[in-house]
Amino acid sequence: EKSPKEGSSKAAEGKTSAKLNLVDLAGSERYHDGDNKQSKESTSINQSLSTLANVISALAQNKKTFIPYRNSSLTKLLKDALGGSASTLMFANINPCDRNAPETVSTLRYASRAKKIKNKPKVQIYIDPKNAMLAKLQEEIDRLRQQLISRDRTIEGLKKGGAVVYQDFKA
């Protein structure tokens, strides 16, 4: 998180923050039949990757359909990066070896679908309610001070016997 400098116009507005997600999507985790713990972990990883693929496919179609972000904790975490208000960069690592051709093709298809997602990045400023109220009250104080100065000038003009122009003061 980064707080704006004191005295700047953004100091009254709030704080800006950034989030960085680094995710290794090395899927197709293979396991041996004898290791039950590794089997469950691999199944969970592949299920998350499958859900991520479904989310990417739904977002790549640019239709206003249901996006299944909540079907996996991975997609919940990546919601802003996937079709949200964040800038996203994806690296697709492939292997030139011919024995890995099916995985390489699968990775390239995955990356191609992800490339079709259009995000709308924007800076989000989170406003602290106390700071917003303080800024509003400071504006009110400044406005009232200007009214007092103007009324003092009017009174001085009347004391000197000069003509006074009526000003409409809004309360």
Backbone as a ProteinNet text record, in pm:
[ID]
protein_1_A
[PRIMARY]
EKSPKEGSSKAAEGKTSAKLNLVDLAGSERYHDGDNKQSKESTSINQSLSTLANVISALAQNKKTFIPYRNSSLTKLLKDALGGSASTLMFANINPCDRNAPETVSTLRYASRAKKIKNKPKVQIYIDPKNAMLAKLQEEIDRLRQQLISRDRTIEGLKKGGAVVYQDFKA
[TERTIARY]
83	0	87	35.8	110.9	19.1	60.5	-19.7	26.9	-66.8	-27.6	42.3	129.7	203.4	107.7	142.8	62.1	60.3	-53.9	-66	-102.9	-90.7	-128.2	-278.5	-333	-478	-526.3	-442.2	-482.9	-478.9	-415.7	-409.1	-548.4	-637.4	-773.6	-857.1	-814.5	-893.2	-880.8	-761.5	-747.2	-614.9	-613.9	-492.3	-506.9	-395.8	-393.6	-315.2	-352	-281	-265.5	-173.8	-149	-139.4	-167.1	-161.1	-85.6	2	79.2	53.7	3.8	-19.7	82.4	156	247.3	197.5	155.8	96.3	168.7	212.7	274.2	165.1	127.7	18.6	70.3	178.9	234.3	138.8	52.1	-51.7	-7	-104.1	-79.1	12.6	-12.3	71	51.3	159.8	152.4	182.5	121.1	143.7	149.3	207.3	215.7	94.9	45.9	-74.2	-57.5	62.8	84.5	78.3	99.4	106.2	-28.6	-107.2	-242.9	-243.5	-150.4	-143.7	-113.2	-15	22.6	-90.6	-163.6	-277.1	-385.5	-419.5	-520.7	-475.3	-348.5	-294.2	-298.6	-259.4	-261.6	-403.4	-496.5	-637.2	-688.3	-652.8	-694.6	-635.3	-507.8	-440.9	-507.1	-529.4	-591.3	-734.5	-806.7	-942.7	-939.9	-845.6	-832.5	-796	-706.1	-667.8	-783.5	-864.4	-982.1	-1081.8	-1102.7	-1192.1	-1136.1	-1005.5	-942.2	-962.5	-949.7	-972.3	-1116.5	-1211.7	-1352.7	-1375.8	-1314	-1327.3	-1266.5	-1147.5	-1081	-1164.6	-1220.8	-1305.9	-1429.4	-1492.2	-1612.1	-1578.1	-1464.8	-1425.4	-1382.1	-1318.7	-1270.2	-1384	-1501.4	-1616.2	-1680.8	-1643.1	-1695.8	-1847.8	-1909.5	-2054.4	-2083.9	-2198.2	-2240.2	-2303.9	-2224.3	-2273	-2213.6	-2259.7	-2208.2	-2062.6	-1978	-1836	-1815.5	-1771.4	-1763.2	-1639.3	-1622.1	-1507.1	-1506.8	-1623	-1630.5	-1613	-1593.3	-1578.3	-1440.6	-1347.7	-1212.6	-1149.9	-1068.3	-1001.2	-899.1	-842.4	-748.8	-819.1	-936.3	-1006.9	-1062.8	-1094.8	-1136.6	-1022.3	-902	-784.8	-749.4	-772.6	-732.2	-845.6	-954.3	-1071.5	-1038.1	-963.7	-927.6	-839.1	-750.4	-658.2	-727.9	-835.6	-908.9	-1034.3	-1026.4	-1144.5	-1186.2	-1099.6	-1132.7	-1070.4	-1028.8	-975.3	-823.6	-756.9	-611.8	-541.9	-417.6	-333.9	-281.7	-283.5	-245.3	-142.7	-44.8	58.3	70	68.9	77.4	196.5	274.1	384.7	344.5	360.3	333.4	467.7	511.4	638.9	614.5	684.9	666.9	801.3	792.7	911.3	922.6	1037.6	1051.3	1067.9	1079.9	1100.5	974.1	992.8	876.9	795.4	853.7	775.8	678.5	700.2	610.6	517.4	505	422	277.1	211.4	71.9	57.3	149.2	144.7	171.9	264.9	297	176.1	109.7	-9.3	-118.5	-137.8	-237.8	-206.9	-80.3	-38.3	-62.7	-30.8	-51.9	-200.5	-283	-428.7	-478.6	-430.3	-466.4	-428.1	-305.2	-256.4	-334.1	-371	-448.1	-584.9	-650.1	-778.9	-760.6	-655.3	-629.8	-600.7	-539	-505.5	-631.2	-741.8	-866.3	-940.8	-899.6	-965.8	-928	-1027.5	-1005.7	-1033.4	-928.4	-941.7	-952.7	-1007.1	-1016.7	-943.2	-809.5	-733.6	-765.4	-774.1	-797.5	-736.8	-701.8	-647	-763.8	-756.2	-861	-806.5	-875.2	-834.9	-936.2	-887.2	-972.7	-978.7	-1098.2	-1115.9	-1148.4	-1070.1	-1095.1	-1208.7	-1316.8	-1429.5	-1390.9	-1294.8	-1251.4	-1185.8	-1098.2	-1032.4	-1131.2	-1230.3	-1331.6	-1410.3	-1447	-1521.5	-1435.2	-1307.3	-1216.9	-1203.9	-1192.3	-1181.4	-1308.4	-1424.3	-1552.4	-1565.2	-1526.9	-1533.3	-1434.5	-1317.3	-1218.9	-1273	-1341.6	-1404	-1510.2	-1588.1	-1691.1	-1626.9	-1518	-1446.5	-1395.6	-1336.4	-1285.7	-1397.8	-1512.2	-1626.4	-1677.2	-1686.4	-1732.2	-1633.4	-1503.3	-1402.4	-1418.2	-1443	-1463.3	-1587.4	-1691.4	-1812.6	-1783.1	-1707.7	-1673.1	-1589.8	-1494.8	-1411.4	-1497.5	-1588	-1675.6	-1767.3	-1820.6	-1908.1	-1829.7	-1705.5	-1621.7	-1598	-1574.4	-1553.9	-1680.4	-1795	-1922.8	-1944	-1915	-1930.4	-1835.2	-1710.6	-1613.3	-1661.5	-1719.9	-1772.8	-1887.3	-1973.1	-2085	-2036	-1934	-1878.9	-1819.2	-1760.6	-1699.5	-1803.1	-1926.5	-2034.7	-2039.8	-1972.8	-1972.1	-2092.2	-2110	-2218.1	-2180.9	-2280.4	-2256.9	-2337.8	-2270.9	-2338.9	-2381.4	-2511.1	-2564.4	-2517	-2467	-2425.1	-2514.7	-2555.4	-2639.4	-2549.6	-2555.2	-2475.3	-2559.7	-2507	-2578.8	-2536.5	-2632.3	-2602	-2580.4
-117.9	0	123.4	225.3	347.7	462.3	542.1	656.9	779.2	861.7	983.5	1077.3	1164.5	1257.8	1356.3	1396.9	1495.5	1624.5	1689.5	1816.2	1800.4	1680.6	1661.9	1646	1665.6	1655.6	1513.4	1415.9	1276.4	1236.3	1316.8	1283.1	1278.2	1366	1366	1257	1212.7	1115.8	974.8	931.1	796.1	732.9	600.1	523.4	444.2	428.9	339	215.3	102.7	-19.9	-104.5	-198.1	-285.9	-428.9	-522.5	-664.2	-734.9	-824.5	-902	-1049.5	-1119.4	-1263.5	-1335.6	-1425.8	-1511.3	-1654.1	-1714.4	-1847.5	-1938.5	-2052.8	-2153.3	-2252.4	-2252.1	-2337.9	-2466.1	-2517.4	-2640.6	-2754.2	-2784.3	-2884.2	-3022.6	-3104.3	-3242.2	-3311.4	-3287.8	-3349.3	-3500.6	-3569.5	-3715.6	-3771.6	-3880.7	-3942.3	-4093.1	-4153.8	-4300.1	-4352.9	-4467.9	-4525.2	-4553.5	-4576.9	-4614.7	-4498.9	-4377.6	-4261.7	-4190.2	-4217.6	-4163.8	-4012.8	-3961.3	-3817.8	-3740.1	-3787.1	-3721.5	-3733.6	-3843	-3863.4	-3758.7	-3734.6	-3635	-3494.8	-3464.5	-3333.1	-3309.7	-3409.8	-3398.3	-3381.7	-3454.2	-3441.8	-3301.2	-3247	-3112	-3007.7	-3023.2	-2930.1	-2935.6	-3054.2	-3068.4	-3016.1	-3031.5	-2978.8	-2825.6	-2764.6	-2618.7	-2569.1	-2641.3	-2601.8	-2616.6	-2719	-2738.5	-2624.3	-2585.1	-2472.7	-2343.7	-2324.2	-2206.1	-2204.4	-2319.8	-2328.9	-2293.1	-2335.6	-2300.9	-2151.2	-2089.4	-1944.9	-1870.3	-1911.6	-1846.3	-1861.3	-1978.3	-1999.6	-1910.5	-1901.6	-1817.3	-1670.4	-1625.8	-1485.7	-1456	-1551.9	-1531.7	-1518.5	-1570.8	-1563.5	-1425.3	-1337.5	-1200.3	-1194.9	-1294	-1293.9	-1265.5	-1210.9	-1180.4	-1304.1	-1409.2	-1533.3	-1549.4	-1650.1	-1679.2	-1722	-1660.3	-1696.4	-1771.4	-1898.1	-1980.9	-1954	-1828.7	-1795.3	-1874	-1897.6	-1958.5	-2109.3	-2170	-2315.3	-2363.1	-2270.6	-2307.7	-2192.1	-2226	-2119.1	-2047.1	-2115.2	-2051.2	-1942.2	-1970.4	-1870.1	-1758.2	-1787.6	-1681.3	-1582.2	-1635	-1549.8	-1467.9	-1524.4	-1458.6	-1380	-1358.4	-1294.2	-1156.8	-1072	-939.8	-950.8	-1047.9	-1064.3	-1123.3	-1197.2	-1260.5	-1179.9	-1091.9	-1017.6	-909.1	-869.4	-766.3	-633.2	-563	-428.6	-423.7	-534.9	-542	-564.8	-524.9	-558.9	-699.4	-780.5	-921	-958.5	-1034.8	-1084.6	-1234.8	-1311.9	-1457.9	-1508.3	-1594.8	-1659.9	-1804.9	-1848.5	-1988	-2052.9	-2143.1	-2211.3	-2342.6	-2359.2	-2480	-2550.7	-2677.7	-2760.4	-2799.5	-2776.4	-2807.5	-2957.1	-3037.6	-3180.7	-3244.9	-3332.6	-3393.3	-3484.7	-3539.5	-3626.7	-3546.9	-3415	-3328.1	-3246.9	-3286.7	-3212.6	-3196.7	-3301.1	-3281.8	-3177.2	-3178.4	-3079.2	-2939.6	-2927.6	-2798.6	-2741.9	-2824.9	-2781	-2739	-2816.3	-2783.9	-2649.7	-2627.5	-2501.6	-2384.4	-2400.6	-2293.4	-2263.2	-2364.8	-2341.5	-2266.1	-2304	-2239.4	-2091.2	-2065	-1926.8	-1847.2	-1911.9	-1844.5	-1800.5	-1886.7	-1849.3	-1736.2	-1744.7	-1641.3	-1506.6	-1509.3	-1386.4	-1310.8	-1379.9	-1318.2	-1242.7	-1260.2	-1192	-1044.1	-958.3	-813.6	-756.8	-713.3	-648.1	-497.6	-430.5	-284.4	-233.2	-222.3	-180.5	-36.5	-14.3	119.9	130	251.6	275.4	285.1	208.9	211.7	282.7	388.1	463.2	433.7	381.6	347.9	467.9	519.7	641	605	661.6	644.4	739.8	691.3	778.8	897.8	878.9	989	1098.7	1060.2	1159.4	1232.1	1160	1223.3	1325.4	1291.6	1385.7	1506.1	1483	1594.8	1689.4	1635.4	1719.5	1800.2	1738	1806.4	1919.9	1892.6	1995.4	2108.7	2076.5	2180.2	2272.3	2215	2296.4	2388.2	2338.9	2420.1	2534	2506.2	2610	2717.5	2678.4	2775.4	2862.2	2799.9	2874.9	2975.8	2936.1	3026.1	3140.5	3111.4	3217.6	3322.6	3275.9	3370.2	3456.4	3398	3474.5	3580.3	3543.6	3640	3755.1	3725.8	3830.5	3924.8	3869.9	3950.9	4037.8	3983.8	4061.6	4170	4140.8	4242.6	4359.6	4329.6	4435.9	4520	4453.3	4524.7	4618.2	4572	4654.3	4772.4	4752.3	4861.4	4964.8	4919	5011	5094.1	5032.3	5106.2	5209.4	5175.1	5268.7	5390.8	5374.1	5484.9	5563.2	5516.6	5587.3	5561.3	5460.1	5429.2	5345.1	5330.2	5246.8	5100.1	5023.8	4882	4802.7	4707.2	4618.1	4496.3	4464.3	4349	4221.4	4130.6	3999.5	3894.2	3800.4	3692.5	3583.4	3565.9	3463.2	3338.2	3229	3102.7	3034.9	2993	2930.8	2783.2
0	0	0	-65.4	-76.9	-38.1	59.4	100	22.7	-27.6	-94.8	1.9	-49.5	33.7	99.1	221.6	292.7	212.3	210.4	139.2	-7.1	-61.5	-201.7	-210.4	-329.1	-345.4	-320.7	-344	-323.4	-176	-90	51.8	112.5	66.1	117.7	52	-65.6	-140.2	-84.3	-50.1	2.1	-33.5	-34.6	-60.8	-189.1	-257.1	-372	-329.9	-384.2	-351.1	-476.8	-471.3	-584.5	-534.6	-624.7	-590.1	-701.5	-664.6	-761.2	-734.7	-837.1	-826.1	-913.4	-854.3	-928.7	-911.5	-1021.1	-1015.2	-1112.9	-1065.4	-1151.3	-1189	-1316	-1361.6	-1425.9	-1375.3	-1429.7	-1396	-1486.8	-1462.7	-1501.6	-1532	-1571.7	-1473	-1345.6	-1242.9	-1246.4	-1262.7	-1268	-1129.1	-1099.8	-969.5	-984.8	-883.2	-880.4	-804.6	-844.8	-783.9	-634.6	-590.7	-451.4	-353.7	-397.1	-307.3	-303.3	-199.9	-188	-166.7	-85.7	-57.8	-185.7	-260.4	-385.4	-488.2	-484.1	-573.6	-547.6	-421.2	-386.3	-425.1	-400.2	-434.6	-585.5	-662.1	-808	-860.5	-802	-841.3	-813.3	-698.4	-660.9	-755.5	-788.6	-881.1	-1017.3	-1068	-1200.1	-1201.7	-1090.6	-1081.5	-1085.7	-1013.9	-1016.1	-1154.9	-1222	-1357.8	-1455.3	-1435.8	-1519.7	-1499.6	-1375.3	-1346.1	-1404.6	-1393.7	-1452.2	-1603.3	-1666.9	-1811.9	-1846	-1763.6	-1786	-1772.6	-1673.1	-1653.4	-1771.5	-1814.5	-1927.3	-2054	-2076.7	-2194.8	-2190.6	-2073.2	-2060.2	-2082.4	-2029.9	-2047.1	-2190.6	-2256.4	-2392.6	-2492.9	-2459.3	-2549.9	-2550.4	-2455.2	-2446	-2437.7	-2379.6	-2361.8	-2215.6	-2189.9	-2053.1	-1990	-1977.8	-1918.6	-1779.1	-1709.8	-1576.4	-1584.9	-1504.6	-1496.9	-1365.1	-1370	-1248	-1162.1	-1116.4	-1032.1	-901.3	-844.1	-710.6	-709.3	-823.7	-828.1	-783.1	-765.1	-724.1	-647.4	-547.9	-474	-563.3	-661.1	-754	-833.9	-887.7	-967.3	-879.9	-754.7	-662.6	-642.4	-622.2	-599.6	-723.7	-840.8	-965.7	-1031.6	-961.3	-1021.3	-1080.7	-1008.8	-1060.9	-1184.2	-1184.2	-1296.8	-1419	-1396	-1505.7	-1536.3	-1632.7	-1674.2	-1577.3	-1488	-1389.3	-1423.9	-1320.3	-1339	-1322.7	-1346.2	-1328.4	-1462.1	-1468.3	-1583.7	-1561.9	-1666.7	-1652.5	-1758.2	-1717.1	-1806.5	-1782.6	-1891.5	-1878.2	-1958.7	-1899.1	-1968.2	-1994.7	-2117	-2151.7	-2185.2	-2100.8	-2122.2	-2195.2	-2305.2	-2385.3	-2402.6	-2439.3	-2455.6	-2602.9	-2665.3	-2807	-2837.9	-2735.3	-2755.1	-2813.9	-2914.2	-2982.1	-2891.4	-2788.1	-2699.9	-2612.2	-2602.8	-2525.4	-2615.2	-2740.8	-2836.2	-2790.6	-2739.2	-2696	-2584.6	-2487.4	-2380	-2434	-2530.1	-2589.4	-2664	-2740.4	-2813.9	-2715.8	-2611.2	-2509.6	-2442.6	-2409.9	-2347.3	-2441.3	-2568.9	-2665.6	-2685.9	-2684.7	-2694.1	-2571.7	-2456.2	-2329.3	-2334.2	-2377.8	-2387.1	-2491.8	-2600	-2704	-2650.6	-2573.4	-2513.2	-2412	-2332.7	-2231.8	-2297.9	-2413.6	-2485.6	-2529.5	-2547.3	-2593.5	-2483.6	-2359	-2247.5	-2251.5	-2241.5	-2243	-2103.6	-2037.3	-1907.1	-1927.3	-1828	-1829	-1705.4	-1713.7	-1595.8	-1556	-1424.7	-1373	-1234	-1196.6	-1064.1	-967.5	-862.9	-761.6	-638.6	-598.7	-480.6	-371	-261.2	-149	-54.5	-34.4	43.8	188.3	278.3	420.3	458.3	518.5	551.7	639.2	729.8	816.4	732.8	639.6	555.4	466.2	415.1	330.7	411.5	534.8	619.6	654.3	684.7	715.2	595.6	476.9	357.2	336.3	358.1	342.6	444.5	569.1	673	645.9	592.1	559	449.8	351	246.5	306.3	400.2	467	544.6	615	690.1	595	483.6	385.6	330.4	300.7	247.3	349.8	476.6	582.4	605.8	597.3	611.9	501.9	379.7	268.9	292.9	346.5	378.6	484.3	588.2	692.8	637.5	553.5	493.2	410.7	334.3	250.8	336.5	443.9	533.1	606.6	645.4	709.5	614.4	487.6	389	372.9	375	362.6	481.2	601.1	722.1	716.8	675.9	664.5	562.7	453.5	353.3	407	487.9	547.9	648	726.6	825.1	757.1	640.4	567.8	488.1	488.6	420.9	272	226.5	84	44.6	-83.9	-135.7	-117.7	-87.3	-63.9	-164.3	-228.8	-320.8	-241.8	-250.1	-176.9	-240.5	-156.6	-205	-140.4	-221.2	-172.1	-113.7	18.8	84.2	101.1	52.7	65.5	193.6	270.7	399	380.4
[MASK]
+++++++++++++++++++++++++++++++++++++++++++++++++++++++++++++++++++++++++++++++++++++++++++++++++++++++++++++++++++++++++++++++++++++++++++++++++++++++++++++++++++++++++++

